[in-house]
Coordinates of C-alpha atoms in Angstrom, one line a residue:
M1 CA -85.0 -113.2 105.1
V2 CA -83.8 -115.9 107.5
W3 CA -86.4 -116.7 110.1
T4 CA -89.3 -118.4 108.5
E5 CA -92.6 -118.8 110.3
R6 CA -91.7 -122.4 111.1
M7 CA -88.4 -121.4 112.6
L8 CA -90.1 -118.6 114.7
A9 CA -92.6 -121.1 116.0
T10 CA -89.8 -123.4 117.0
L11 CA -88.1 -120.5 118.7
E12 CA -91.2 -119.9 120.8
E13 CA -91.9 -123.5 121.6
G14 CA -88.3 -124.6 122.1
V15 CA -86.0 -126.5 119.7
K16 CA -85.7 -130.2 120.0
G17 CA -82.7 -131.1 122.1
D18 CA -82.4 -127.5 123.3
K19 CA -79.8 -126.7 120.6
W20 CA -79.9 -125.4 117.1
Y21 CA -78.0 -127.6 114.6
S22 CA -78.6 -126.7 110.9
L23 CA -78.0 -123.0 110.7
F24 CA -74.9 -122.4 108.5
D25 CA -76.7 -122.7 105.2
K26 CA -78.9 -119.8 106.2
V27 CA -75.9 -117.6 106.7
Y28 CA -74.9 -117.6 103.0
R29 CA -78.5 -117.6 101.6
K30 CA -78.8 -115.0 98.9
G31 CA -81.6 -113.0 100.6
N32 CA -79.6 -112.9 103.9
L33 CA -76.5 -111.6 102.3
E34 CA -78.6 -109.0 100.4
A35 CA -80.0 -107.9 103.8
G36 CA -76.5 -107.9 105.3
Y37 CA -75.2 -105.6 102.6
A38 CA -78.2 -103.3 102.9
K39 CA -77.5 -102.8 106.6
V40 CA -73.8 -102.2 105.9
K41 CA -74.7 -99.7 103.2
V42 CA -76.9 -97.8 105.6
N43 CA -74.2 -97.7 108.4
G44 CA -71.5 -96.7 105.9
G45 CA -68.1 -96.4 107.5
K46 CA -64.5 -96.4 106.3
P47 CA -62.9 -99.2 104.2
G48 CA -60.7 -101.9 105.8
I49 CA -57.2 -103.1 104.8
D50 CA -58.3 -103.9 101.2
R51 CA -59.3 -100.2 100.8
V52 CA -62.6 -101.2 99.2
T53 CA -65.4 -98.8 100.2
V54 CA -69.0 -99.6 100.6
E55 CA -69.8 -97.7 97.4
V56 CA -67.1 -99.6 95.4
Y57 CA -68.3 -102.9 96.8
G58 CA -71.9 -102.0 95.8
R59 CA -71.0 -101.3 92.1
N60 CA -70.6 -105.1 91.6
K61 CA -72.9 -106.1 94.5
D62 CA -74.4 -109.2 92.8
K63 CA -71.1 -110.6 91.8
N64 CA -69.5 -109.8 95.1
L65 CA -72.3 -111.4 97.1
E66 CA -72.2 -114.5 94.9
W67 CA -68.5 -114.8 95.5
L68 CA -69.0 -114.4 99.2
A69 CA -71.8 -117.1 99.2
N70 CA -69.5 -119.5 97.4
E71 CA -66.6 -118.9 99.8
L72 CA -68.8 -119.4 102.8
A73 CA -70.5 -122.5 101.4
S74 CA -67.2 -124.2 100.4
G75 CA -65.6 -123.4 103.7
R76 CA -62.9 -121.3 102.1
Y77 CA -64.0 -118.1 103.6
L78 CA -61.6 -116.5 106.1
P79 CA -62.0 -112.9 107.4
M80 CA -59.2 -110.5 106.7
A81 CA -57.3 -108.6 109.4
N82 CA -59.0 -105.6 110.9
L83 CA -57.5 -102.2 110.3
R84 CA -56.6 -100.7 113.7
V85 CA -57.1 -97.0 114.3
E86 CA -56.8 -95.1 117.5
I87 CA -59.6 -92.7 118.3
P88 CA -59.5 -90.1 121.2
K89 CA -61.5 -90.7 124.3
P90 CA -63.4 -87.5 125.0
G91 CA -62.2 -85.9 128.2
S92 CA -59.2 -88.1 128.4
T93 CA -55.6 -88.2 127.1
E94 CA -56.1 -91.9 126.4
K95 CA -57.1 -93.3 123.0
R96 CA -59.5 -96.2 122.3
P97 CA -58.4 -98.8 119.7
L98 CA -61.0 -99.5 117.0
G99 CA -60.9 -102.2 114.4
I100 CA -62.3 -101.6 110.9
P101 CA -63.3 -104.8 109.1
T102 CA -63.4 -105.0 105.3
V103 CA -66.8 -104.4 103.7
K104 CA -67.1 -108.1 102.7
D105 CA -66.4 -109.2 106.3
R106 CA -69.0 -106.7 107.6
V107 CA -71.6 -108.2 105.2
A108 CA -70.7 -111.7 106.3
E109 CA -70.8 -110.8 110.0
T110 CA -74.2 -109.1 109.6
A111 CA -75.5 -112.2 107.8
L112 CA -74.3 -114.4 110.7
K113 CA -75.8 -112.0 113.2
N114 CA -79.2 -112.1 111.4
V115 CA -79.2 -115.9 111.9
I116 CA -78.1 -116.3 115.5
E117 CA -79.3 -113.1 117.2
P118 CA -82.9 -114.2 117.7
I119 CA -81.7 -117.4 119.4
F120 CA -79.9 -115.4 122.1
E121 CA -82.5 -112.7 122.4
K122 CA -84.7 -115.4 123.9
T123 CA -82.1 -116.0 126.6
F124 CA -81.2 -112.5 127.5
A125 CA -82.4 -110.9 130.8
K126 CA -84.8 -108.0 130.5
R127 CA -82.6 -105.5 132.1
S128 CA -79.9 -105.8 129.4
Y129 CA -80.5 -102.9 127.1
G130 CA -77.4 -102.4 125.0
F131 CA -77.3 -103.2 121.3
R132 CA -80.6 -105.1 121.3
P133 CA -83.6 -104.7 119.0
G134 CA -86.2 -102.3 120.4
T135 CA -84.2 -101.1 123.4
G136 CA -81.6 -98.4 124.0
C137 CA -80.0 -96.1 126.5
K138 CA -83.2 -94.1 127.2
D139 CA -84.9 -97.3 128.3
A140 CA -82.0 -98.1 130.7
L141 CA -82.0 -94.6 132.1
T142 CA -85.8 -94.6 132.5
E143 CA -85.7 -97.9 134.5
M144 CA -82.8 -96.7 136.7
N145 CA -84.7 -93.5 137.5
E146 CA -87.9 -95.4 138.4
W147 CA -86.0 -97.6 140.9
M148 CA -84.2 -94.6 142.4
M149 CA -87.6 -92.9 142.9
K150 CA -88.7 -96.1 144.8
G151 CA -85.9 -95.6 147.3
Y152 CA -83.1 -97.6 145.7
M153 CA -80.5 -95.0 146.4
Q154 CA -77.4 -97.1 147.1
V155 CA -75.7 -97.3 143.7
V156 CA -73.1 -99.9 142.9
E157 CA -71.1 -98.2 140.0
V158 CA -69.2 -100.8 138.0
D159 CA -66.5 -100.4 135.4
F160 CA -64.7 -103.2 133.6
R161 CA -61.1 -102.7 132.5
K162 CA -61.0 -103.0 128.7
Y163 CA -64.0 -105.3 128.6
F164 CA -64.2 -106.1 124.9
D165 CA -60.4 -106.5 124.6
S166 CA -60.4 -108.9 127.6
V167 CA -63.2 -111.4 126.9
P168 CA -61.7 -114.9 127.0
R169 CA -62.5 -116.6 123.7
K170 CA -62.9 -120.3 124.7
P171 CA -65.5 -119.5 127.5
L172 CA -67.3 -117.2 125.1
V173 CA -67.5 -119.9 122.4
N174 CA -68.7 -122.4 125.1
K175 CA -71.5 -120.0 126.0
V176 CA -72.5 -119.8 122.3
A177 CA -72.4 -123.6 122.1
R178 CA -75.0 -123.9 124.8
E179 CA -77.6 -122.8 122.2
I180 CA -75.9 -123.7 118.9
A181 CA -74.5 -127.1 118.0
D182 CA -73.8 -126.3 114.3
G183 CA -70.0 -126.8 114.1
R184 CA -69.6 -124.6 111.0
V185 CA -71.3 -121.7 112.7
L186 CA -69.1 -122.2 115.7
S187 CA -66.0 -122.3 113.4
L188 CA -67.1 -119.1 111.7
I189 CA -67.4 -117.4 115.1
E190 CA -64.0 -118.6 116.1
S191 CA -62.5 -117.2 112.9
Y192 CA -63.9 -113.7 113.8
L193 CA -62.5 -114.0 117.3
K194 CA -59.1 -114.9 115.9
Q195 CA -59.0 -112.1 113.3
G196 CA -55.6 -110.4 112.9
V197 CA -55.0 -106.7 113.5
M198 CA -53.1 -104.5 111.1
Q199 CA -51.8 -101.1 112.2
G200 CA -49.3 -99.4 109.9
M201 CA -46.9 -102.0 108.7
S202 CA -47.4 -104.3 111.7
E203 CA -49.9 -107.2 111.9
W204 CA -50.6 -109.4 114.9
T205 CA -53.4 -111.6 116.4
P206 CA -54.6 -110.7 119.9
E207 CA -54.9 -113.5 122.3
K208 CA -58.1 -112.3 123.9
G209 CA -61.1 -110.3 123.2
T210 CA -63.7 -109.7 120.6
P211 CA -62.8 -107.0 118.0
Q212 CA -64.1 -103.5 118.8
G213 CA -65.7 -102.2 115.6
A214 CA -66.9 -105.6 114.4
V215 CA -70.6 -105.8 113.6
I216 CA -71.1 -108.9 115.8
S217 CA -69.0 -107.9 118.8
P218 CA -71.8 -106.2 120.7
L219 CA -73.8 -109.5 120.5
F220 CA -70.8 -111.5 121.7
G221 CA -70.4 -109.0 124.6
N222 CA -74.1 -109.5 125.6
I223 CA -73.8 -113.3 125.4
Y224 CA -70.7 -113.2 127.7
L225 CA -72.4 -111.0 130.4
N226 CA -75.8 -112.7 130.2
D227 CA -74.8 -115.1 133.1
L228 CA -74.0 -112.1 135.3
D229 CA -77.4 -110.6 134.5
W230 CA -79.2 -113.7 135.6
K231 CA -77.0 -114.2 138.6
M232 CA -77.9 -110.8 139.9
E233 CA -81.6 -111.1 139.0
R234 CA -82.0 -114.4 140.7
A235 CA -80.3 -113.0 143.8
G236 CA -82.9 -110.2 143.8
Y237 CA -80.7 -107.3 142.8
V238 CA -81.8 -104.5 140.5
M239 CA -79.0 -104.4 137.9
T240 CA -79.4 -102.2 134.8
R241 CA -76.9 -102.8 132.0
Y242 CA -76.1 -101.3 128.7
A243 CA -73.3 -103.4 127.0
D244 CA -70.4 -103.3 129.6
D245 CA -71.7 -100.3 131.4
F246 CA -74.0 -101.1 134.4
V247 CA -75.2 -100.1 137.8
V248 CA -76.8 -102.2 140.6
L249 CA -79.4 -100.3 142.7
C250 CA -80.0 -101.2 146.3
R251 CA -82.0 -100.0 149.3
T252 CA -79.3 -100.3 152.0
A253 CA -75.5 -100.0 152.2
E254 CA -75.3 -103.6 153.4
E255 CA -77.2 -104.9 150.4
A256 CA -75.0 -102.8 148.1
G257 CA -71.9 -104.3 149.7
K258 CA -73.1 -107.8 149.1
A259 CA -74.1 -107.0 145.5
L260 CA -70.6 -105.6 144.9
E261 CA -69.0 -108.8 146.3
Q262 CA -71.3 -110.9 143.9
V263 CA -70.1 -108.8 141.0
K264 CA -66.4 -109.2 142.0
E265 CA -66.8 -113.0 142.5
W266 CA -68.4 -113.4 139.0
T267 CA -65.7 -111.2 137.4
R268 CA -62.9 -113.3 138.8
E269 CA -64.6 -116.5 137.6
A270 CA -65.2 -114.9 134.2
E271 CA -61.5 -114.0 133.8
L272 CA -62.2 -110.3 133.6
Q273 CA -61.0 -107.3 135.6
L274 CA -62.6 -104.3 137.2
H275 CA -61.3 -100.8 137.4
E276 CA -60.9 -100.8 141.2
E277 CA -60.8 -97.0 141.4
K278 CA -64.0 -96.6 139.3
T279 CA -65.9 -99.5 140.8
R280 CA -67.6 -98.2 144.0
I281 CA -70.7 -97.8 146.1
V282 CA -72.3 -94.4 146.1
D283 CA -74.9 -93.3 148.7
M284 CA -77.2 -91.0 146.8
N285 CA -79.0 -90.1 150.0
Q286 CA -76.0 -87.9 150.9
P287 CA -75.9 -84.4 149.4
G288 CA -73.1 -83.8 146.9
N289 CA -72.6 -87.5 146.1
S290 CA -72.5 -88.4 142.4
F291 CA -72.0 -91.2 139.9
E292 CA -71.9 -91.5 136.1
F293 CA -73.9 -93.7 133.8
L294 CA -74.5 -93.7 130.0
G295 CA -73.1 -90.3 129.4
F296 CA -74.8 -88.6 132.3
H297 CA -73.4 -87.2 135.5
F298 CA -75.9 -87.7 138.4
E299 CA -75.5 -85.7 141.6
R300 CA -77.6 -85.3 144.7
S301 CA -78.5 -81.7 145.3
R302 CA -76.9 -80.1 148.4
N303 CA -80.0 -78.1 149.2
T304 CA -82.9 -80.4 148.2
D305 CA -83.8 -84.0 147.8
K306 CA -83.5 -83.7 144.1
I307 CA -81.0 -85.7 142.0
N308 CA -79.7 -83.4 139.2
R309 CA -78.3 -84.8 136.0
W310 CA -76.2 -83.3 133.2
P311 CA -73.9 -84.5 130.5
K312 CA -70.6 -85.8 131.9
E313 CA -67.4 -84.2 130.8
G314 CA -66.6 -86.8 128.2
S315 CA -70.1 -86.3 126.6
M316 CA -69.5 -82.5 126.5
M317 CA -66.1 -83.0 124.9
K318 CA -67.5 -85.3 122.3
L319 CA -70.0 -82.7 121.2
K320 CA -67.5 -79.9 121.2
E321 CA -65.1 -81.9 119.0
K322 CA -67.8 -82.4 116.4
V323 CA -68.7 -78.7 116.5
L324 CA -65.0 -77.7 116.2
Q325 CA -64.6 -79.8 113.0
I326 CA -67.4 -77.9 111.4
T327 CA -66.5 -74.4 112.6
P328 CA -62.8 -73.7 111.9
R329 CA -62.3 -70.0 111.6
C330 CA -61.0 -70.3 108.1
N331 CA -63.8 -71.9 106.0
G332 CA -65.7 -70.9 102.9
H333 CA -69.2 -71.8 104.1
S334 CA -71.9 -69.2 104.7
M335 CA -73.5 -68.9 108.1
S336 CA -76.7 -70.5 106.9
Q337 CA -74.7 -73.4 105.5
L338 CA -72.8 -73.8 108.8
A339 CA -76.1 -73.7 110.8
A340 CA -77.5 -76.4 108.5
K341 CA -74.5 -78.6 109.1
L342 CA -74.6 -78.1 112.9
N343 CA -78.4 -78.6 113.4
P344 CA -78.6 -82.4 112.9
I345 CA -75.8 -82.9 115.5
L346 CA -77.3 -80.4 118.0
R347 CA -80.8 -81.9 117.6
G348 CA -79.6 -85.4 118.1
W349 CA -77.5 -84.5 121.2
F350 CA -80.4 -82.5 122.7
Q351 CA -82.8 -85.4 122.2
Y352 CA -80.6 -87.7 124.3
F353 CA -79.7 -85.2 127.0
R354 CA -82.9 -83.2 127.1
S355 CA -83.6 -84.2 130.7
S356 CA -80.5 -82.3 131.9
Q357 CA -80.8 -79.2 134.1
E358 CA -81.5 -75.9 132.3
N359 CA -78.1 -74.2 132.5
T360 CA -76.5 -77.1 130.5
F361 CA -78.1 -75.9 127.3
T362 CA -77.7 -72.1 127.8
T363 CA -73.9 -72.8 128.3
I364 CA -73.7 -74.9 125.1
D365 CA -75.8 -72.5 123.0
G366 CA -73.5 -69.6 124.1
W367 CA -70.3 -71.6 123.3
I368 CA -71.6 -72.5 119.8
R369 CA -72.6 -68.9 119.1
M370 CA -69.1 -67.9 120.2
R371 CA -67.6 -70.3 117.6
L372 CA -69.7 -68.7 114.9
R373 CA -69.0 -65.1 116.0
S374 CA -65.3 -66.0 115.9
I375 CA -65.7 -66.9 112.2
L376 CA -67.5 -63.7 111.5
R377 CA -64.9 -61.7 113.4
K378 CA -62.1 -63.4 111.3
R379 CA -64.0 -62.4 108.1
A380 CA -64.2 -58.8 109.3
G381 CA -60.4 -58.7 109.7
R382 CA -60.3 -58.9 113.5
K383 CA -58.3 -61.3 115.6
G384 CA -59.3 -63.5 118.5
R385 CA -62.6 -65.2 119.3
G386 CA -66.0 -63.7 119.4
R387 CA -66.7 -61.7 122.5
G388 CA -67.6 -58.3 123.9
C389 CA -69.1 -56.0 121.3
D390 CA -69.4 -58.9 118.9
H391 CA -72.6 -59.7 120.8
Q392 CA -74.0 -56.4 119.6
R393 CA -72.7 -56.8 116.0
W394 CA -74.2 -60.3 115.7
P395 CA -76.8 -60.7 118.5
N396 CA -78.5 -63.9 119.4
V397 CA -81.5 -63.1 117.2
Y398 CA -79.1 -63.0 114.2
F399 CA -78.4 -66.7 114.7
R400 CA -82.0 -67.5 115.4
E401 CA -83.0 -66.0 112.0
L402 CA -80.4 -68.1 110.4
G403 CA -82.2 -71.2 111.7
L404 CA -79.5 -72.3 114.1
F405 CA -81.0 -74.9 116.5
S406 CA -81.2 -73.6 120.1
M407 CA -81.0 -76.2 122.8
Y408 CA -82.4 -73.8 125.4
A409 CA -85.4 -73.0 123.3
A410 CA -85.9 -76.7 122.6
Q411 CA -85.8 -77.5 126.3
V412 CA -88.4 -74.8 127.1
A413 CA -90.7 -76.2 124.5
Y414 CA -90.1 -79.8 125.8
C415 CA -90.8 -78.8 129.4
Q416 CA -94.0 -77.1 128.4
S417 CA -95.2 -80.1 126.5
V418 CA -94.5 -82.4 129.5
K419 CA -96.5 -80.1 131.8
R420 CA -99.5 -80.3 129.5

């Protein structure tokens, strides 16, 4: 809707003066706003502070998009405050703040992203995998595994302290301005960075950061870390990054130490902070040593040269929380209905973690069946959770016949297909 063939050709050949000037009119173009709304509709989500849902906004879509286009074109548009909610961190007592923009702001952000993302995609390093078209966690994990198999067993595990809440705004805008000279686009970006936050009856404006939950924040996060990506690549280091989560893989402890110093130096210059206790060098040649990356726990076997992997505690907790929401002991759904609700969640989780060691899935399958047996036990007038003789009353085959997805069975089938 935005990038014409002529613009794409210019993108490939290089824009005159190395900067893009006339972009703002493309943000509020009708087709772009339509595309922005379509993406917002697919993603869904809760309403912001104006309480307008995606469905309500869509009932008068044409009128709402026309109003938004006029506000943007006239310069009157200002994003509303984000609704702040606190969501639990799986496996932790801490909570993570999340901002929920209004639907109209999500549409405008998506339209802006549609315009500027291709420009920055041309500048990003190849080992940046997070929130980019055509790449994802699996690509980052595959690359990391390939380098470790080549002998890059010294792992620099890095953790930023509240990255998205800490990104300094002026340096971020300066990085955007390297590629874009359209003042109205830069002003729109600054308006998103200066969005207020509303929680309960309180409203305030954070001094730093890019709002977590905003459509465009992941792109901003990648723009700010792009210099680090290139710094490490030019220095010859293997750095694999997904958003603010990354590892640097080295052959020797000396090389890893130098890489960590490079990261620390850049972090200080970028006005960010590292979690000192979570940022470390791990020698994966040593039995029992471990690190975590993208939801996985990696650990060197004590008896073999193999590096085992399984979901980290937080990933397990996140799955269990979803299952608990569907399987309270007092509910009116049939077992087949519950299985139908659980299956999409279980399939998605398995697809991501299917390379885990075998006992991961037998344990999870057993825990899920226990939840369902507890419901059946409650309906039979018995107290407590499903255990003991409940395994004879409702054996595993009972749940298989209901169509409940089995991770263990799926892993067996996956391993057989790989061997072929």
